[in-house]
CSV table of C-alpha atoms in Angstrom, one decimal:
chain,number,residue,atom,x,y,z
U,1,SER,CA,0.0,0.0,0.0
U,2,ALA,CA,1.0,3.7,-0.5
U,3,LEU,CA,0.9,4.2,3.2
U,4,ALA,CA,3.0,1.3,4.1
U,5,LYS,CA,5.7,2.3,1.4
U,6,LEU,CA,5.5,5.9,3.0
U,7,ALA,CA,6.0,4.6,6.4
U,8,VAL,CA,8.9,2.5,5.6
U,9,LEU,CA,10.5,5.4,3.9
U,10,ILE,CA,10.1,7.6,7.0
U,11,GLU,CA,11.3,4.7,9.1
U,12,GLY,CA,14.6,4.7,7.1
U,13,GLU,CA,15.0,8.5,7.6
U,14,THR,CA,13.8,8.9,11.1
U,15,GLY,CA,13.9,5.5,12.8
U,16,VAL,CA,10.2,5.8,13.7
U,17,PRO,CA,8.9,2.2,13.4
U,18,ALA,CA,6.8,1.7,10.3
U,19,ALA,CA,4.4,-0.6,12.4
U,20,SER,CA,3.5,2.1,14.9
U,21,THR,CA,2.9,4.7,12.0
U,22,VAL,CA,0.7,2.4,10.1
U,23,ALA,CA,-1.3,1.4,13.1
U,24,GLN,CA,-1.8,4.9,14.5
U,25,TRP,CA,-2.7,6.2,11.0
U,26,ALA,CA,-5.4,3.3,10.9
U,27,VAL,CA,-6.7,4.3,14.5
U,28,GLU,CA,-6.8,8.0,14.0
U,29,SER,CA,-8.1,8.2,10.5
U,30,GLN,CA,-10.3,4.9,10.4
U,31,TRP,CA,-7.8,3.4,7.9
U,32,GLY,CA,-7.3,6.8,6.0
U,33,SER,CA,-11.0,7.2,5.3
U,34,LYS,CA,-11.5,10.1,7.8
U,35,PRO,CA,-8.7,12.4,8.3
U,36,CYS,CA,-9.1,15.6,10.3
U,37,GLY,CA,-9.3,18.4,7.8
U,38,ASP,CA,-7.5,17.8,4.4
U,39,ALA,CA,-4.9,15.4,5.4
U,40,ASN,CA,-4.3,15.0,9.3
U,41,TYR,CA,-4.2,11.4,9.5
U,42,PHE,CA,-2.9,11.2,13.0
U,43,GLY,CA,-5.1,13.5,15.0
U,44,ILE,CA,-2.3,15.6,15.8
U,45,LYS,CA,-3.3,18.9,17.8
U,46,ARG,CA,-2.4,22.3,16.4
U,47,ASP,CA,1.1,23.6,17.6
U,48,LYS,CA,3.1,26.7,16.9
U,49,ARG,CA,4.8,25.1,13.9
U,50,HIS,CA,1.6,24.5,12.2
U,51,THR,CA,0.5,27.0,9.8
U,52,LYS,CA,-2.6,25.2,8.5
U,53,PHE,CA,-5.2,23.9,10.9
U,54,CYS,CA,-8.9,22.9,11.5
U,55,LEU,CA,-11.4,22.7,14.2
U,56,LYS,CA,-12.9,19.6,15.2
U,57,THR,CA,-15.2,18.3,18.0
U,58,THR,CA,-13.8,15.3,20.0
U,59,LYS,CA,-14.8,13.2,23.1
U,60,GLU,CA,-12.3,12.6,25.8
U,61,TRP,CA,-12.5,11.5,29.4
U,62,PHE,CA,-11.3,14.2,31.8
U,63,THR,CA,-11.2,14.4,35.5
U,64,THR,CA,-13.3,17.4,37.1
U,65,ALA,CA,-10.1,19.4,37.4
U,66,GLN,CA,-9.1,18.6,33.8
U,67,THR,CA,-12.6,19.9,32.5
U,68,ASN,CA,-12.3,23.1,34.7
U,69,ALA,CA,-8.9,23.7,33.4
U,70,TRP,CA,-10.0,23.3,29.8
U,71,SER,CA,-13.0,25.7,30.2
U,72,LYS,CA,-10.8,28.1,31.9
U,73,GLN,CA,-8.1,28.1,29.2
U,74,HIS,CA,-10.6,27.9,26.3
U,75,LEU,CA,-13.4,30.3,27.3
U,76,ASP,CA,-14.6,30.4,23.5
U,77,ARG,CA,-14.6,26.5,23.3
U,78,LEU,CA,-16.0,25.3,26.7
U,79,ALA,CA,-16.0,21.4,27.6
U,80,ARG,CA,-19.4,20.0,27.5
U,81,LEU,CA,-20.2,16.9,29.7
U,82,THR,CA,-22.1,14.0,27.8
U,83,GLY,CA,-23.5,12.5,30.8
U,84,LYS,CA,-21.0,9.2,30.8
U,85,VAL,CA,-18.9,8.9,33.8
U,86,ASN,CA,-16.2,6.3,34.7
U,87,PRO,CA,-16.5,6.3,38.5
U,88,GLU,CA,-13.5,3.9,39.1
U,89,LYS,CA,-11.2,6.3,37.1
U,90,GLY,CA,-13.0,9.5,38.5
U,91,THR,CA,-13.6,10.8,34.9
U,92,SER,CA,-16.5,12.0,32.6
U,93,GLU,CA,-16.9,11.9,29.2
U,94,VAL,CA,-16.7,15.5,27.7
U,95,MET,CA,-17.1,16.9,24.2
U,96,LEU,CA,-14.5,19.4,23.2
U,97,ASP,CA,-13.9,21.7,20.2
U,98,ASP,CA,-10.2,21.9,19.4
U,99,TYR,CA,-7.9,22.9,17.0
U,100,PHE,CA,-5.9,20.2,15.0
U,101,ALA,CA,-2.9,20.5,12.5
U,102,ASP,CA,-3.8,20.1,8.9
U,103,TYR,CA,-1.6,19.3,6.0
U,104,ALA,CA,-1.5,19.5,2.2
U,105,SER,CA,-0.8,15.8,1.8
U,106,GLN,CA,-0.5,12.4,3.6
U,107,GLU,CA,3.3,12.6,3.2
U,108,GLU,CA,3.3,15.7,5.3
U,109,SER,CA,1.2,14.2,7.8
U,110,VAL,CA,3.2,11.2,8.2
U,111,ARG,CA,6.5,13.3,8.4
U,112,ASP,CA,5.0,15.7,11.1
U,113,TYR,CA,3.8,12.4,13.1
U,114,ALA,CA,7.4,10.9,12.9
U,115,TRP,CA,8.8,14.2,14.2
U,116,LEU,CA,6.4,14.5,17.0
U,117,VAL,CA,7.0,11.0,18.5
U,118,SER,CA,10.7,11.3,17.9
U,119,HIS,CA,11.2,14.9,19.2
U,120,GLY,CA,8.1,15.9,20.9
U,121,SER,CA,8.7,16.2,24.8
U,122,PRO,CA,5.8,14.2,25.8
U,123,TYR,CA,7.0,11.2,24.1
U,124,ALA,CA,10.9,11.7,24.8
U,125,ALA,CA,11.1,8.8,27.4
U,126,ALA,CA,9.3,6.3,25.0
U,127,TRP,CA,11.4,7.4,22.2
U,128,ALA,CA,14.7,7.0,24.3
U,129,ARG,CA,13.6,3.4,25.4
U,130,TYR,CA,12.8,2.6,21.8
U,131,GLN,CA,16.3,3.8,20.6
U,132,GLN,CA,17.7,1.2,23.0
U,133,ASP,CA,15.4,-1.8,22.8
U,134,LYS,CA,13.5,-1.4,19.5
U,135,ASN,CA,10.4,-2.8,21.1
U,136,VAL,CA,7.6,-1.5,19.0
U,137,PRO,CA,4.6,-2.5,21.5
U,138,ALA,CA,6.5,-0.8,24.3
U,139,PHE,CA,7.1,2.3,22.2
U,140,VAL,CA,3.3,2.3,21.3
U,141,SER,CA,2.3,1.9,24.8
U,142,GLY,CA,4.8,4.7,25.9
U,143,ILE,CA,3.5,7.3,23.6
U,144,ALA,CA,-0.3,6.1,24.0
U,145,ALA,CA,-0.2,7.3,27.5
U,146,ARG,CA,0.1,10.8,26.3
U,147,TYR,CA,-1.3,10.5,23.0
U,148,SER,CA,-4.8,9.6,23.8
U,149,THR,CA,-7.1,9.8,26.7
U,150,SER,CA,-8.7,6.3,26.2
U,151,ASP,CA,-7.5,3.3,28.2
U,152,ALA,CA,-7.9,1.0,25.3
U,153,TYR,CA,-5.7,3.0,22.9
U,154,SER,CA,-2.6,1.4,23.5
U,155,ASN,CA,-4.0,-2.2,22.9
U,156,LEU,CA,-5.9,-1.1,19.8
U,157,VAL,CA,-2.8,0.4,18.1
U,158,ASN,CA,-0.7,-2.6,19.3
U,159,THR,CA,-3.3,-5.1,17.9
U,160,ILE,CA,-3.4,-3.2,14.7
U,161,ALA,CA,0.4,-3.2,14.4
U,162,GLY,CA,0.6,-7.0,14.8
U,163,GLN,CA,-2.2,-7.8,12.2
U,164,SER,CA,-1.1,-10.1,9.5
U,165,ASN,CA,-2.2,-7.6,6.8
U,166,VAL,CA,-0.3,-4.6,8.3
U,167,LYS,CA,2.9,-6.8,8.5
U,168,SER,CA,2.4,-8.1,5.0
U,169,ALA,CA,1.8,-4.5,3.6
U,170,ILE,CA,5.1,-3.4,5.5
U,171,SER,CA,7.3,-6.4,4.4
U,172,ALA,CA,6.0,-5.7,0.7
U,173,ALA,CA,7.1,-2.1,1.1
U,174,ARG,CA,10.4,-3.0,2.2
U,175,GLY,CA,10.8,-5.1,-1.1
């Protein structure tokens, strides 16, 4: 697939594992069918480095303190409770209108994802560990803790990374 070829190319340039790239692409964009904006296939939030962006409504699990902090920082985009709660975690599901990066192409999106997980401070520990042990599932788990508010995210990404269709596409892309 074109995405697997791109993931292998970027892995060769940056070291970011193709399996994690393909799997997060699949989860974040529903196998490429629903990018955020024109071409954000990874759900990357807007940052100072992004000149193109879009507004999207998401559902997140927040504590009361997180919900209040969000609403205090985003007076024009208050968090809205959905009514779902997780008493064990002390969280509630909220809907947020948030700004996400946008890109001109899938390649630009993949390159920014690779930059983010290999240079972004929230992922530094996971990246450093991966540089030592090359353990893709551990890398995915390390970045998932900051990348998503869903408890199931890490397992889902790791499951997809290990699927035979993903492994076959990456193997074919390697030639």
